[in-house]
Amino acid sequence: MPEISIILAGFADAFTWVNLLFVMLGVAAGQMVGAIPGIGPIMAMAIAIPFTFALDPLVAISFLVGVNKGGLFGGAIPAILINTPGTPDAAATTLDGHPLAKAGKPVKATRMALFASVTGDTVSDIVLITLAAPLAGLSLQMGPVEILALMIFAFSIISGLIGDSLIKGLIAAVAGLLLATVGLDPEHGTPRFYFGYFELYDGASLVAVAIGMLAVAEIFRRIAAARRAGPQPAISLGNDDPAAQRVSWAEYWGCRFAIARGAAIGTLLGAIPGIGSTAAAFMSYSATKKTGTGGGPEFGQGNLRGIAATESANSAVMGANLIPLLGIGIPGSIGAALLISAFKIHGIQPGPLLFQTQARLIYGLFGAMLMANLMNLLIGQVSLRLWARVIRAPESVIFPAALLFCFVGVYLSTGGLFGVGLMLVSACVGYVMMAFGYPVIVFIIAFFLGAGFERALSQSLVILDGNPLAVVQHPVALALLILAAVTVIWLSRGRG
């Protein structure tokens, strides 16, 4: 555990005017892009990463965290108003949010979503602050054999839980590991698979690959689907009834158990790499529905507890996703994987050593996360009508502008057109993977972990003297490998 003085210094760094300004901008941008169906905070984070290069590392990462947190609530706005989730996380919010909006209470529904989202997110952040440092200390006690087994276990979970097919998930993971072998051999310094392009000596750029596969490929997919999309329904917030414009304390307190249950479910599932916030939201909604209506409308007809359950759960996943990232160096979601790109742009290697080498930065990040929750609440309260108009922005404007930002950002971060070409190739690969159901996030996570996986594998072979059976002398590694095998068998039942 870092010294108290370092922790206090980190929080002091977070609460500076510059950091506050960028957190505010990040939250506002996140809410805006979350409110536009098809954009979402992940694409916004991918586009914004290269533009944070000139910023202080804490300011840059705080801005990206603000984008992610703002987008979690922003996705609920179109889900409630036009029955179209702005992000996959908000899909469950449509079940009660849109019926309540049609009943003449759209502002009440969106504010309940905001309050539940901020509450669940704050609970998750507190758990992160409490657990991340002890988990990092524990992971530092693990040797190469245990780290290798842990990565195999993580791959088994991520590959099985993301996407519809375990086999496709494993194929995506192997492909990501293969791409990570491009560049210099970490053991002997021999160049591999660079095909005469000296720009690949240091490996493929994580920023170019991530933006290409996550942002540009999604833009291509959305443009291709734009012609099939129907006209959006009209949006109206013009109800003058005070009861339809606010959420009373009694109504919020009446949802306390739904919010607490959602925060617990989201935090627990978020700490497990690969499950994601969409699953957490539906699981929380189902659990809350089983407890009864609590005196309000039936579930599916505008029950506030249904909105509270889903929004608290999907928002709680965000902070919990950083527990495996900061504790053991394994990203638990797309957002966490993108934060890794930001860390690496600023010369910081993510993983458990961060609490030894960059403790002040990490606790500054924790402070920024708590600040972003407050900004989410304040900005969401005052800008709801503005985001309702943002939903109407035409895709013919949104996607070309986003594509332009992708080109400029990758050009600046990689220092030339080669990075742009790599981004376009990655986008084509990502588009094909999406079309055939191969999970892109598994590919990205495996690509990031590839160098560490190869290093741990080489060291483990030396420690085990080339005999895999010698792993029995490492009980922790053996237990993790057994869990990986059990996970693959269990998740493969009923799946392709």
Coordinates of C-alpha atoms in Angstrom, one line a residue:
M1 CA 0.0 0.0 0.0
P2 CA 1.5 3.4 -1.0
E3 CA 2.2 6.0 1.7
I4 CA -0.5 8.3 2.8
S5 CA 1.4 11.3 1.6
I6 CA 1.5 9.8 -2.0
I7 CA -2.2 9.0 -1.9
L8 CA -3.0 12.6 -0.7
A9 CA -0.7 14.1 -3.4
G10 CA -2.4 12.0 -6.1
F11 CA -5.9 13.2 -5.0
A12 CA -4.6 16.8 -4.9
D13 CA -3.3 16.4 -8.5
A14 CA -6.8 15.2 -9.5
F15 CA -8.6 18.3 -8.0
T16 CA -6.8 20.9 -10.0
W17 CA -8.6 23.4 -12.2
V18 CA -7.0 22.0 -15.4
N19 CA -7.9 18.4 -14.5
L20 CA -11.4 19.5 -13.5
L21 CA -11.9 21.3 -16.8
F22 CA -10.9 18.2 -18.9
V23 CA -13.0 15.9 -16.8
M24 CA -15.9 18.2 -17.3
L25 CA -15.3 18.3 -21.1
G26 CA -14.9 14.5 -21.2
V27 CA -18.2 13.9 -19.3
A28 CA -20.0 16.4 -21.6
A29 CA -18.6 14.8 -24.7
G30 CA -19.4 11.3 -23.4
Q31 CA -23.0 12.2 -22.7
M32 CA -23.3 13.7 -26.2
V33 CA -21.9 10.8 -28.1
G34 CA -23.7 8.3 -25.9
A35 CA -26.9 10.0 -26.8
I36 CA -26.3 9.4 -30.5
P37 CA -27.2 5.8 -31.4
G38 CA -24.3 4.1 -33.1
I39 CA -21.5 6.3 -31.8
G40 CA -21.1 5.6 -28.1
P41 CA -18.2 6.4 -25.7
I42 CA -16.0 3.6 -27.0
M43 CA -15.7 5.1 -30.4
A44 CA -15.2 8.5 -28.9
M45 CA -12.4 7.3 -26.6
A46 CA -10.7 5.6 -29.6
I47 CA -10.8 8.8 -31.6
A48 CA -9.7 11.0 -28.7
I49 CA -6.7 9.0 -27.5
P50 CA -4.2 10.4 -30.1
F51 CA -5.3 14.0 -29.3
T52 CA -4.3 13.5 -25.6
F53 CA -0.7 13.0 -26.5
A54 CA 0.3 16.6 -25.7
L55 CA -1.6 16.5 -22.3
D56 CA -0.2 15.6 -18.9
P57 CA -0.8 11.8 -18.4
L58 CA -3.2 12.3 -15.5
V59 CA -5.2 15.0 -17.4
A60 CA -5.3 12.8 -20.6
I61 CA -6.5 9.7 -18.8
S62 CA -9.0 11.6 -16.7
F63 CA -10.5 13.1 -19.8
L64 CA -10.9 9.6 -21.3
V65 CA -12.5 8.3 -18.1
G66 CA -14.9 11.3 -18.2
V67 CA -15.9 10.3 -21.8
N68 CA -16.5 6.7 -20.7
K69 CA -18.5 7.7 -17.6
G70 CA -20.6 10.3 -19.4
G71 CA -21.3 7.8 -22.2
L72 CA -22.7 5.3 -19.8
F73 CA -25.6 7.7 -18.9
G74 CA -25.8 9.2 -22.4
G75 CA -26.8 5.9 -23.9
A76 CA -29.9 5.8 -21.7
I77 CA -31.3 9.0 -23.2
P78 CA -32.3 7.7 -26.7
A79 CA -33.2 4.3 -25.0
I80 CA -35.8 6.2 -23.0
L81 CA -36.9 8.8 -25.5
I82 CA -37.0 6.9 -28.8
N83 CA -36.6 3.3 -27.7
T84 CA -33.2 3.0 -29.3
P85 CA -30.3 2.4 -27.0
G86 CA -27.4 4.8 -27.6
T87 CA -25.0 2.1 -26.4
P88 CA -25.5 -1.7 -25.9
D89 CA -25.3 -1.1 -22.2
A90 CA -28.6 0.7 -22.2
A91 CA -30.6 -2.0 -24.0
A92 CA -32.3 -3.1 -20.8
T93 CA -33.2 0.5 -19.9
T94 CA -35.7 0.5 -22.8
L95 CA -37.8 -2.1 -21.1
D96 CA -39.2 0.4 -18.5
G97 CA -37.7 3.7 -19.6
H98 CA -39.5 4.1 -22.9
P99 CA -43.0 3.0 -21.6
L100 CA -42.6 5.7 -18.8
A101 CA -41.6 8.3 -21.4
K102 CA -44.7 7.4 -23.5
A103 CA -46.8 7.8 -20.4
G104 CA -45.8 11.5 -20.3
K105 CA -42.8 11.3 -17.9
P106 CA -39.7 11.3 -20.1
V107 CA -37.7 13.7 -17.9
K108 CA -38.5 11.7 -14.8
A109 CA -37.3 8.5 -16.5
T110 CA -34.1 10.1 -17.7
R111 CA -33.3 11.6 -14.3
M112 CA -33.9 8.3 -12.5
A113 CA -31.5 6.8 -15.0
L114 CA -29.0 9.5 -14.2
F115 CA -29.3 9.2 -10.4
A116 CA -29.0 5.4 -10.5
S117 CA -26.1 5.5 -12.9
V118 CA -24.1 7.9 -10.8
T119 CA -24.8 5.9 -7.6
G120 CA -23.8 2.6 -9.1
D121 CA -20.7 4.1 -10.6
T122 CA -19.6 5.6 -7.3
V123 CA -20.1 2.4 -5.4
S124 CA -18.0 0.6 -8.0
D125 CA -15.2 3.2 -7.9
I126 CA -15.0 2.9 -4.1
V127 CA -14.6 -0.9 -4.4
L128 CA -11.9 -0.3 -7.1
I129 CA -10.0 2.1 -4.8
T130 CA -10.2 -0.4 -1.9
L131 CA -9.2 -3.6 -3.8
A132 CA -6.9 -2.5 -6.6
A133 CA -3.7 -1.9 -4.5
P134 CA -4.0 -5.2 -2.4
L135 CA -4.7 -7.2 -5.6
A136 CA -1.6 -5.6 -7.3
G137 CA 0.5 -6.5 -4.3
L138 CA -0.7 -10.1 -4.5
S139 CA 0.0 -10.3 -8.2
L140 CA 3.5 -9.2 -7.7
Q141 CA 4.1 -12.3 -5.6
M142 CA 3.4 -14.4 -8.7
G143 CA 6.2 -15.8 -10.8
P144 CA 6.3 -16.3 -14.6
V145 CA 4.5 -19.7 -14.4
E146 CA 1.7 -18.3 -12.4
I147 CA 1.4 -15.3 -14.7
L148 CA 1.2 -17.5 -17.7
A149 CA -1.5 -19.6 -16.2
L150 CA -3.4 -16.5 -15.2
M151 CA -3.3 -15.2 -18.7
I152 CA -4.5 -18.5 -20.1
F153 CA -7.4 -18.5 -17.5
A154 CA -8.2 -14.9 -18.6
F155 CA -8.3 -15.8 -22.3
S156 CA -10.6 -18.7 -21.5
I157 CA -13.1 -16.4 -19.7
I158 CA -12.9 -13.6 -22.2
S159 CA -13.1 -15.9 -25.3
G160 CA -16.1 -17.7 -23.9
L161 CA -18.2 -14.9 -22.5
I162 CA -17.7 -12.3 -25.4
G163 CA -19.6 -13.2 -28.5
D164 CA -21.8 -16.1 -29.4
S165 CA -19.2 -18.8 -30.0
L166 CA -16.4 -20.0 -27.8
I167 CA -14.5 -21.3 -30.9
K168 CA -14.7 -17.9 -32.6
G169 CA -13.6 -16.3 -29.4
L170 CA -10.5 -18.6 -29.2
I171 CA -9.7 -18.0 -32.8
A172 CA -9.9 -14.2 -32.3
A173 CA -7.6 -14.6 -29.2
V174 CA -5.0 -16.6 -31.2
A175 CA -5.1 -14.1 -34.1
G176 CA -4.4 -11.3 -31.6
L177 CA -1.5 -13.2 -30.1
L178 CA -0.1 -13.8 -33.6
L179 CA -0.3 -10.1 -34.5
A180 CA 1.6 -9.4 -31.2
T181 CA 4.6 -11.4 -32.6
V182 CA 5.2 -8.8 -35.3
G183 CA 8.4 -6.8 -34.5
L184 CA 11.5 -7.6 -32.5
D185 CA 11.7 -10.9 -30.6
P186 CA 11.8 -9.9 -26.9
E187 CA 14.2 -12.7 -26.1
H188 CA 16.8 -12.4 -28.9
G189 CA 16.0 -9.0 -30.6
T190 CA 15.5 -10.7 -34.0
P191 CA 13.0 -8.9 -36.3
R192 CA 10.0 -11.1 -37.2
F193 CA 7.1 -10.7 -39.7
Y194 CA 7.9 -7.1 -40.5
F195 CA 7.9 -7.7 -44.3
G196 CA 10.5 -5.0 -45.1
Y197 CA 8.6 -2.3 -43.3
F198 CA 10.9 -0.9 -40.7
E199 CA 7.9 0.9 -39.1
L200 CA 7.0 -2.5 -37.8
Y201 CA 10.3 -3.1 -35.9
D202 CA 8.6 -2.1 -32.7
G203 CA 5.5 -4.0 -33.5
A204 CA 2.1 -2.9 -34.8
S205 CA 0.8 0.3 -33.2
L206 CA -1.8 -0.4 -30.6
V207 CA -3.4 2.9 -31.2
A208 CA -3.7 2.4 -35.0
V209 CA -5.0 -1.2 -34.6
A210 CA -7.5 -0.2 -31.8
I211 CA -8.9 2.8 -33.6
G212 CA -9.1 0.9 -36.9
M213 CA -10.9 -2.2 -35.5
L214 CA -13.1 -0.4 -32.9
A215 CA -13.9 3.0 -34.4
V216 CA -13.4 2.9 -38.2
A217 CA -14.8 -0.6 -38.6
E218 CA -17.9 0.4 -36.7
I219 CA -18.2 3.5 -38.8
F220 CA -18.1 1.4 -41.9
R221 CA -20.7 -1.0 -40.5
R222 CA -23.0 1.9 -39.5
I223 CA -22.7 3.6 -42.9
A224 CA -23.5 0.3 -44.7
A225 CA -26.6 -0.1 -42.5
A226 CA -27.7 3.5 -42.7
R227 CA -29.9 3.0 -45.8
R228 CA -31.9 0.3 -44.0
A229 CA -32.6 2.4 -40.9
G230 CA -36.1 3.8 -40.7
P231 CA -36.9 7.4 -39.7
Q232 CA -36.5 8.3 -36.0
P233 CA -39.7 9.0 -34.0
A234 CA -40.3 12.5 -32.8
I235 CA -38.9 13.5 -29.4
S236 CA -40.8 15.6 -26.9
L237 CA -39.9 16.8 -23.4
G238 CA -42.5 19.4 -23.3
N239 CA -44.5 18.3 -20.3
D240 CA -45.2 21.0 -17.8
D241 CA -46.4 18.7 -15.0
P242 CA -43.8 19.1 -12.2
A243 CA -44.3 15.5 -11.2
A244 CA -43.1 14.5 -14.7
Q245 CA -40.1 16.7 -14.5
R246 CA -38.4 15.5 -11.3
V247 CA -37.6 12.5 -9.2
S248 CA -38.5 13.1 -5.6
W249 CA -36.4 11.8 -2.7
A250 CA -39.2 9.4 -1.8
E251 CA -39.1 7.9 -5.3
Y252 CA -35.3 7.6 -5.3
W253 CA -35.3 6.1 -1.8
G254 CA -38.0 3.7 -2.9
C255 CA -35.5 2.4 -5.5
R256 CA -32.6 2.0 -3.0
F257 CA -32.7 -1.8 -3.0
A258 CA -32.8 -2.0 -6.8
I259 CA -29.9 0.4 -7.0
A260 CA -27.9 -1.4 -4.4
R261 CA -28.5 -4.7 -6.0
G262 CA -27.6 -3.4 -9.4
A263 CA -24.4 -1.8 -8.1
A264 CA -23.4 -5.1 -6.4
I265 CA -24.1 -7.2 -9.5
G266 CA -22.3 -4.7 -11.8
T267 CA -19.3 -4.5 -9.6
L268 CA -19.0 -8.3 -9.2
L269 CA -19.4 -9.0 -12.9
G270 CA -17.3 -6.0 -13.9
A271 CA -14.3 -7.4 -12.0
I272 CA -14.5 -10.6 -14.1
P273 CA -12.9 -9.9 -17.5
G274 CA -15.2 -10.3 -20.5
I275 CA -18.7 -10.4 -19.1
G276 CA -19.6 -6.7 -19.8
S277 CA -22.2 -4.2 -18.7
T278 CA -25.0 -5.4 -21.0
A279 CA -25.1 -8.8 -19.2
A280 CA -25.0 -7.0 -15.8
A281 CA -27.9 -4.8 -16.7
F282 CA -30.2 -7.6 -17.8
M283 CA -29.2 -9.7 -14.8
S284 CA -29.9 -6.9 -12.4
Y285 CA -33.3 -6.2 -14.1
S286 CA -34.2 -9.9 -13.9
A287 CA -33.3 -10.0 -10.2
T288 CA -35.2 -6.9 -9.4
K289 CA -38.3 -8.0 -11.3
K290 CA -38.5 -11.2 -9.2
T291 CA -38.8 -9.1 -6.1
G292 CA -42.1 -7.5 -7.2
T293 CA -43.2 -4.1 -8.4
G294 CA -42.9 -2.3 -5.0
G295 CA -46.3 -0.6 -5.4
G296 CA -45.6 1.0 -8.8
P297 CA -46.5 0.1 -12.3
E298 CA -45.8 -3.4 -13.6
F299 CA -42.3 -4.1 -14.9
G300 CA -42.3 -3.3 -18.6
Q301 CA -44.9 -0.6 -18.2
G302 CA -42.7 2.2 -16.7
N303 CA -41.5 1.0 -13.3
L304 CA -38.8 3.3 -11.9
R305 CA -37.2 0.4 -10.2
G306 CA -36.6 -1.3 -13.5
I307 CA -34.7 1.8 -14.8
A308 CA -32.8 2.1 -11.5
A309 CA -31.7 -1.6 -11.6
T310 CA -30.4 -1.5 -15.1
E311 CA -28.6 1.8 -15.0
S312 CA -26.9 1.2 -11.6
A313 CA -25.7 -2.2 -12.9
N314 CA -24.3 -1.1 -16.2
S315 CA -22.5 1.9 -14.7
A316 CA -21.0 -0.1 -11.9
V317 CA -19.2 -2.2 -14.4
M318 CA -17.0 0.7 -15.5
G319 CA -15.0 1.1 -12.3
A320 CA -14.9 -2.7 -11.6
N321 CA -13.4 -3.2 -15.1
L322 CA -10.3 -1.4 -13.9
I323 CA -9.7 -3.8 -11.0
P324 CA -8.1 -6.6 -13.2
L325 CA -6.4 -3.9 -15.3
L326 CA -4.7 -2.1 -12.4
G327 CA -4.4 -5.2 -10.2
I328 CA -3.0 -7.8 -12.6
G329 CA -2.6 -6.0 -15.9
I330 CA -5.4 -7.6 -17.7
P331 CA -8.1 -5.3 -19.3
G332 CA -11.6 -6.4 -18.5
S333 CA -13.4 -4.5 -21.2
I334 CA -13.0 -2.4 -24.4
G335 CA -12.9 0.8 -22.4
A336 CA -10.1 -0.6 -20.2
A337 CA -8.2 -1.8 -23.2
L338 CA -8.4 1.7 -24.7
L339 CA -7.1 3.2 -21.4
I340 CA -4.1 0.9 -21.9
S341 CA -3.4 2.7 -25.2
A342 CA -3.5 6.1 -23.4
F343 CA -1.1 4.8 -20.8
K344 CA 1.3 3.5 -23.4
I345 CA 1.2 6.7 -25.4
H346 CA 2.5 8.5 -22.3
G347 CA 5.2 5.9 -21.8
I348 CA 3.5 4.1 -18.9
Q349 CA 3.3 0.4 -18.8
P350 CA 0.0 -0.8 -17.3
G351 CA 0.1 -3.6 -14.7
P352 CA 0.6 -4.2 -11.0
L353 CA 3.9 -2.4 -10.9
L354 CA 2.0 0.9 -11.4
F355 CA 1.4 1.0 -7.7
Q356 CA 5.1 1.0 -7.1
T357 CA 6.3 3.2 -10.0
Q358 CA 3.2 5.5 -10.6
A359 CA 1.3 5.4 -7.3
R360 CA 0.7 9.1 -7.4
L361 CA -0.8 8.9 -10.9
I362 CA -3.0 6.0 -10.0
Y363 CA -4.5 7.8 -7.0
G364 CA -4.9 10.9 -9.1
L365 CA -6.9 8.7 -11.5
F366 CA -9.0 7.5 -8.6
G367 CA -9.7 11.1 -7.6
A368 CA -10.6 12.0 -11.2
M369 CA -13.1 9.1 -11.3
L370 CA -14.9 10.4 -8.3
M371 CA -14.9 13.9 -9.7
A372 CA -16.3 12.6 -13.0
N373 CA -19.2 11.0 -11.1
L374 CA -20.1 14.4 -9.7
M375 CA -19.7 16.1 -13.1
N376 CA -21.9 13.4 -14.6
L377 CA -24.7 14.3 -12.2
L378 CA -24.4 18.1 -12.6
I379 CA -24.0 18.1 -16.4
G380 CA -26.7 15.5 -16.8
Q381 CA -29.2 17.6 -14.8
V382 CA -28.7 20.8 -16.8
S383 CA -28.2 19.5 -20.3
L384 CA -30.9 16.9 -20.8
R385 CA -32.9 18.9 -23.3
L386 CA -29.7 19.6 -25.3
W387 CA -28.8 15.9 -25.5
A388 CA -32.4 15.2 -26.7
R389 CA -31.7 17.5 -29.7
V390 CA -28.3 15.9 -30.3
I391 CA -30.1 12.6 -31.0
R392 CA -31.5 14.1 -34.1
A393 CA -28.0 14.8 -35.6
P394 CA -27.9 13.2 -39.1
E395 CA -25.6 10.3 -39.7
S396 CA -24.4 11.9 -42.9
V397 CA -22.7 14.5 -40.8
I398 CA -21.7 12.4 -37.7
F399 CA -19.9 9.5 -39.4
P400 CA -17.7 11.5 -41.9
A401 CA -16.6 13.8 -39.1
A402 CA -15.7 10.9 -36.9
L403 CA -13.8 9.3 -39.7
L404 CA -11.8 12.5 -40.3
F405 CA -10.9 12.6 -36.6
C406 CA -9.7 9.0 -36.8
F407 CA -7.4 9.8 -39.7
V408 CA -6.0 12.9 -38.1
G409 CA -5.6 11.3 -34.7
V410 CA -3.7 8.2 -36.0
Y411 CA -1.5 10.3 -38.3
L412 CA -0.5 12.4 -35.3
S413 CA 0.1 9.5 -32.9
T414 CA 2.1 7.3 -35.3
G415 CA 3.9 10.1 -37.0
G416 CA 3.1 9.3 -40.6
L417 CA 0.9 7.7 -43.2
F418 CA 2.0 4.2 -42.4
G419 CA -0.1 4.3 -39.2
V420 CA -3.1 5.5 -41.3
G421 CA -2.6 2.6 -43.7
L422 CA -2.3 0.1 -40.7
M423 CA -5.5 1.6 -39.3
L424 CA -7.4 1.1 -42.6
V425 CA -6.2 -2.5 -42.8
S426 CA -7.2 -3.1 -39.2
A427 CA -10.6 -1.6 -40.0
C428 CA -11.1 -4.0 -42.9
V429 CA -10.2 -6.9 -40.7
G430 CA -12.4 -5.7 -37.9
Y431 CA -15.3 -5.2 -40.3
V432 CA -15.0 -8.8 -41.6
M433 CA -14.7 -10.1 -38.0
M434 CA -17.9 -8.3 -37.0
A435 CA -19.7 -9.6 -40.1
F436 CA -18.8 -13.2 -39.3
G437 CA -19.3 -12.9 -35.6
Y438 CA -15.7 -12.9 -34.4
P439 CA -15.3 -10.7 -31.2
V440 CA -13.1 -7.8 -31.9
I441 CA -12.5 -7.0 -28.2
V442 CA -11.0 -10.5 -27.7
F443 CA -8.6 -9.8 -30.5
I444 CA -7.6 -6.4 -29.1
I445 CA -7.0 -7.7 -25.5
A446 CA -5.0 -10.7 -26.8
F447 CA -2.9 -8.3 -29.0
F448 CA -2.1 -6.1 -26.0
L449 CA -1.2 -9.1 -23.8
G450 CA 0.7 -10.9 -26.5
A451 CA 4.2 -9.5 -25.6
G452 CA 3.7 -10.3 -21.9
F453 CA 2.3 -13.8 -22.8
E454 CA 5.3 -14.6 -24.9
R455 CA 7.7 -13.4 -22.3
A456 CA 6.0 -15.4 -19.6
L457 CA 5.9 -18.5 -21.8
S458 CA 9.6 -18.3 -22.5
Q459 CA 10.5 -17.8 -18.8
S460 CA 8.1 -20.6 -17.8
L461 CA 9.7 -23.1 -20.2
V462 CA 13.1 -22.3 -18.7
I463 CA 11.8 -22.6 -15.1
L464 CA 10.0 -25.9 -15.9
D465 CA 13.0 -27.1 -17.9
G466 CA 10.8 -27.8 -20.9
N467 CA 8.7 -30.3 -19.0
P468 CA 5.0 -29.2 -18.8
L469 CA 4.3 -31.8 -16.1
A470 CA 6.6 -29.9 -13.8
V471 CA 3.7 -27.4 -13.4
V472 CA 2.5 -29.6 -10.5
Q473 CA 5.3 -28.0 -8.4
H474 CA 3.4 -24.7 -8.8
P475 CA 0.0 -25.3 -7.2
V476 CA -1.4 -21.8 -7.9
A477 CA -0.6 -22.1 -11.6
L478 CA -2.0 -25.7 -11.7
A479 CA -5.2 -24.4 -10.1
L480 CA -5.6 -21.6 -12.6
L481 CA -5.0 -24.1 -15.5
I482 CA -7.6 -26.4 -14.1
L483 CA -10.0 -23.5 -13.8
A484 CA -9.3 -22.5 -17.4
A485 CA -10.1 -26.0 -18.6
V486 CA -13.3 -26.2 -16.6
T487 CA -14.3 -22.8 -17.9
V488 CA -13.8 -23.8 -21.5
I489 CA -15.8 -27.0 -21.0
W490 CA -18.6 -25.3 -19.2
L491 CA -18.9 -22.4 -21.6
S492 CA -18.7 -24.7 -24.6
R493 CA -21.9 -26.5 -23.6
G494 CA -24.6 -25.4 -26.0
R495 CA -22.3 -23.1 -27.9
G496 CA -20.4 -23.4 -31.2

